[in-house]
């Protein structure tokens, strides 16, 4: 499995020959004709990318253990597990009745392996798990007899050490035999040493890791059975079989996923039922394009993309904020100042003082001389900074307010009253605060006139 260049923890699905890069489904463009199956293009060079198939997008099974364990808890699987466990209870009265649940569970488990190997990650229904059950059970019986016979022959002729070695070989190769039996359907192909060796060699270390997980699950069955205790015989027997049957289904699903994961090495192709190409909206595509361009370091192209998409989504605050962050990182002081005057009216009415102060300070780091063009924005930011105790920033922002903004005495009075309050809280600036208080005192008569004769509102 290869990883997406832009999302290292995500499996790649496409390859760009021009850029020699692997990408996931989100990091390439849609086909302009609207066909989701062909013609996807690279965001950076515009060339058509190659769909590498599910073999490259299949994540290692240990990264999806949660889904593997949930597989046995799906409705279809639970019906089979519970039914077989319940039927097993009747074998306490007649041992021959054990054949029925054994046939059902065996066929269903192998069906899980087969369907998973073909890319279906959903548990099959019981209706598809009856045909061939007796034949399969006979084949498994022959495999178990051959395995047991091998160990017995080694113990009789070669001693206990060789018998232990033969037992280890049997346990090591048994999952490979089951996989081959499910894929090929014939006993001869399944027990062929050449086929077994090829299977283990093709899957490599993943096969070893799978064996470890299987051994852990098998061992945990005994632990869980011990926890169930020695209660009522029928209840205990049902519970123990419920656990054992659940792990059987999960183990066979795990073996099937190993085949699906290593399908390329094993020489066949399977589609992934978990992979879907649902059409994305134009906005989602543009967001993905911008993300790729930023990660490629093509910042000017990313800003151009923002300029195209922002007018279409003027109320998407998160999008404006992302653009501002990029602008502050790569833009000039003049660019940041111009863009800040566009974004501030959209952010200024939020009820989050810390958020507004953070945005303003981010702007100042790139454009230290920035002042909002709108008096209302200036006053709102000053009020936020005052509430947060940043009195020096208030004094700097409101300095010469009347020269930069309208002649509305009400706004001038509010600004300089706030400025005087800030200066009074800065050590050594009390005299300047008094000067502003004197100015405000002289401004009060004109303020009364402004209140009595409000400025006409434009229709």
Coordinates of N, CA, C and O in Angstrom, one line a residue, residues 381-444:
X381 N -13.1 46.8 17.7 CA -11.8 46.2 18.1 C -11.3 46.8 19.3 O -10.8 46.1 20.2
X382 N -11.4 48.2 19.4 CA -10.9 48.9 20.6 C -11.6 48.4 21.9 O -11.0 48.2 23.0
X383 N -12.9 48.2 21.8 CA -13.7 47.7 22.9 C -13.3 46.3 23.3 O -13.2 46.0 24.5
X384 N -13.0 45.5 22.4 CA -12.6 44.1 22.6 C -11.2 44.2 23.4 O -11.0 43.5 24.4
X385 N -10.3 44.9 22.8 CA -8.9 45.0 23.4 C -9.0 45.6 24.8 O -8.3 45.2 25.7
X386 N -9.9 46.6 25.1 CA -10.1 47.2 26.4 C -10.6 46.1 27.4 O -10.1 46.0 28.5
X387 N -11.6 45.4 26.9 CA -12.2 44.3 27.8 C -11.1 43.3 28.2 O -11.2 42.7 29.2
X388 N -10.2 43.0 27.3 CA -9.1 42.0 27.5 C -7.9 42.6 28.3 O -6.9 41.9 28.5
X389 N -8.0 43.9 28.6 CA -6.9 44.6 29.3 C -5.7 45.0 28.5 O -4.6 45.3 29.1
X390 N -5.8 45.0 27.2 CA -4.7 45.5 26.4 C -4.8 47.0 26.1 O -5.1 47.4 25.0
X391 N -4.5 47.8 27.1 CA -4.8 49.2 27.1 C -3.8 49.9 26.1 O -4.2 50.9 25.5
X392 N -2.6 49.5 26.0 CA -1.6 50.1 25.1 C -2.1 49.9 23.6 O -1.9 50.8 22.8
X393 N -2.6 48.7 23.3 CA -3.1 48.5 22.0 C -4.3 49.4 21.7 O -4.5 49.9 20.5
X394 N -5.2 49.6 22.7 CA -6.3 50.5 22.5 C -5.8 51.9 22.2 O -6.3 52.6 21.3
X395 N -4.8 52.4 23.0 CA -4.3 53.7 22.8 C -3.7 53.9 21.4 O -3.9 54.9 20.7
X396 N -3.0 52.9 20.9 CA -2.4 52.9 19.6 C -3.4 52.9 18.5 O -3.3 53.7 17.5
X397 N -4.5 52.1 18.7 CA -5.5 52.0 17.6 C -6.3 53.3 17.5 O -6.7 53.7 16.4
X398 N -6.6 54.0 18.7 CA -7.5 55.1 18.7 C -6.8 56.5 18.5 O -7.4 57.5 18.5
X399 N -5.5 56.4 18.5 CA -4.7 57.7 18.3 C -5.1 58.4 17.0 O -5.1 57.7 16.0
X400 N -5.5 59.7 17.1 CA -5.9 60.5 16.0 C -7.1 59.9 15.2 O -7.1 59.9 14.0
X401 N -8.0 59.4 16.1 CA -9.2 58.7 15.5 C -9.9 59.7 14.6 O -10.4 59.3 13.5
X402 N -10.1 61.0 15.0 CA -10.9 62.0 14.3 C -10.3 62.3 13.0 O -11.0 62.8 12.1
X403 N -9.0 62.1 12.8 CA -8.3 62.4 11.5 C -8.6 61.3 10.5 O -8.5 61.5 9.3
X404 N -8.8 60.1 11.0 CA -8.9 58.9 10.1 C -10.3 58.6 9.7 O -10.6 57.8 8.8
X405 N -11.3 59.1 10.6 CA -12.7 58.6 10.4 C -13.6 59.8 10.2 O -13.2 61.0 10.1
X406 N -14.9 59.6 10.3 CA -15.9 60.6 10.0 C -15.9 61.7 11.0 O -15.2 61.6 12.1
X407 N -16.6 62.8 10.7 CA -16.7 63.9 11.7 C -17.9 63.7 12.6 O -18.4 64.7 13.3
X408 N -18.4 62.5 12.7 CA -19.5 62.2 13.6 C -19.0 62.3 15.1 O -18.2 61.5 15.6
X409 N -19.5 63.4 15.8 CA -19.0 63.7 17.1 C -19.3 62.5 18.1 O -18.7 62.4 19.1
X410 N -20.4 61.8 17.8 CA -20.8 60.7 18.7 C -19.7 59.6 18.7 O -19.3 59.1 19.7
X411 N -19.2 59.3 17.5 CA -18.2 58.3 17.4 C -16.9 58.8 17.9 O -16.1 58.1 18.6
X412 N -16.6 60.1 17.7 CA -15.3 60.7 18.2 C -15.4 60.7 19.8 O -14.4 60.3 20.4
X413 N -16.5 61.0 20.3 CA -16.6 61.0 21.8 C -16.5 59.6 22.4 O -15.7 59.4 23.3
X414 N -17.1 58.6 21.8 CA -17.0 57.3 22.2 C -15.6 56.8 22.1 O -15.0 56.1 23.1
X415 N -14.9 57.1 21.0 CA -13.5 56.6 20.8 C -12.6 57.3 21.9 O -11.8 56.6 22.5
X416 N -12.7 58.6 22.1 CA -11.7 59.2 23.0 C -12.1 59.0 24.4 O -11.2 59.1 25.3
X417 N -13.3 58.7 24.7 CA -13.7 58.3 26.1 C -13.0 57.0 26.4 O -12.5 56.8 27.5
X418 N -13.1 56.1 25.5 CA -12.4 54.8 25.6 C -10.9 54.9 25.7 O -10.2 54.3 26.5
X419 N -10.4 55.9 24.9 CA -8.9 56.1 24.9 C -8.5 56.7 26.2 O -7.5 56.3 26.8
X420 N -9.3 57.6 26.8 CA -8.9 58.2 28.1 C -9.0 57.1 29.2 O -8.1 57.1 30.1
X421 N -10.0 56.3 29.2 CA -10.0 55.2 30.1 C -8.8 54.3 30.1 O -8.3 53.8 31.1
X422 N -8.4 54.0 28.8 CA -7.2 53.2 28.7 C -5.9 53.9 29.2 O -5.1 53.3 29.9
X423 N -5.7 55.1 28.9 CA -4.5 55.9 29.3 C -4.5 56.0 30.8 O -3.4 56.0 31.4
X424 N -5.6 56.1 31.4 CA -5.7 56.2 32.9 C -5.2 54.9 33.5 O -4.7 54.9 34.7
X425 N -5.2 53.8 32.8 CA -4.8 52.5 33.4 C -3.3 52.2 33.0 O -2.8 51.1 33.3
X426 N -2.7 53.1 32.2 CA -1.3 52.8 31.8 C -0.4 53.8 32.7 O -0.6 55.0 32.7
X427 N 0.5 53.2 33.5 CA 1.4 54.0 34.4 C 2.1 55.1 33.6 O 2.7 54.8 32.5
X428 N 2.1 56.4 34.0 CA 2.8 57.5 33.4 C 2.0 58.2 32.4 O 2.5 59.2 31.8
X429 N 0.8 57.7 32.0 CA 0.0 58.3 30.9 C -1.2 59.1 31.5 O -2.1 59.5 30.7
X430 N -1.2 59.3 32.8 CA -2.3 60.0 33.4 C -2.5 61.4 32.9 O -3.6 61.9 32.6
X431 N -1.4 62.2 32.7 CA -1.5 63.6 32.1 C -2.2 63.6 30.7 O -3.1 64.4 30.5
X432 N -1.9 62.6 29.9 CA -2.5 62.6 28.6 C -4.0 62.2 28.7 O -4.8 62.7 27.9
X433 N -4.3 61.4 29.7 CA -5.7 61.0 29.9 C -6.5 62.3 30.3 O -7.6 62.5 29.8
X434 N -5.9 63.1 31.1 CA -6.5 64.4 31.6 C -6.8 65.3 30.4 O -7.8 66.0 30.3
X435 N -5.8 65.4 29.5 CA -6.0 66.2 28.3 C -7.1 65.7 27.4 O -7.9 66.6 26.9
X436 N -7.3 64.4 27.3 CA -8.4 63.9 26.6 C -9.7 64.2 27.3 O -10.8 64.4 26.7
X437 N -9.7 64.2 28.6 CA -10.9 64.5 29.4 C -11.3 65.9 29.2 O -12.5 66.2 29.0
X438 N -10.4 66.8 29.1 CA -10.7 68.2 28.8 C -11.3 68.3 27.4 O -12.2 69.1 27.2
X439 N -10.7 67.6 26.5 CA -11.2 67.7 25.1 C -12.6 67.2 25.0 O -13.5 67.7 24.4
X440 N -12.9 66.1 25.8 CA -14.2 65.5 25.8 C -15.2 66.5 26.4 O -16.4 66.6 26.0
X441 N -14.8 67.2 27.4 CA -15.6 68.2 28.1 C -16.1 69.3 27.1 O -17.2 69.7 27.1
X442 N -15.1 69.7 26.3 CA -15.4 70.7 25.3 C -16.3 70.2 24.2 O -17.1 70.9 23.5
X443 N -16.2 68.9 24.0 CA -17.0 68.2 22.9 C -18.4 67.9 23.3 O -19.3 67.7 22.4
X444 N -18.7 68.0 24.6 CA -20.1 67.6 25.1 C -21.2 68.5 24.5 O -22.2 67.9 24.1

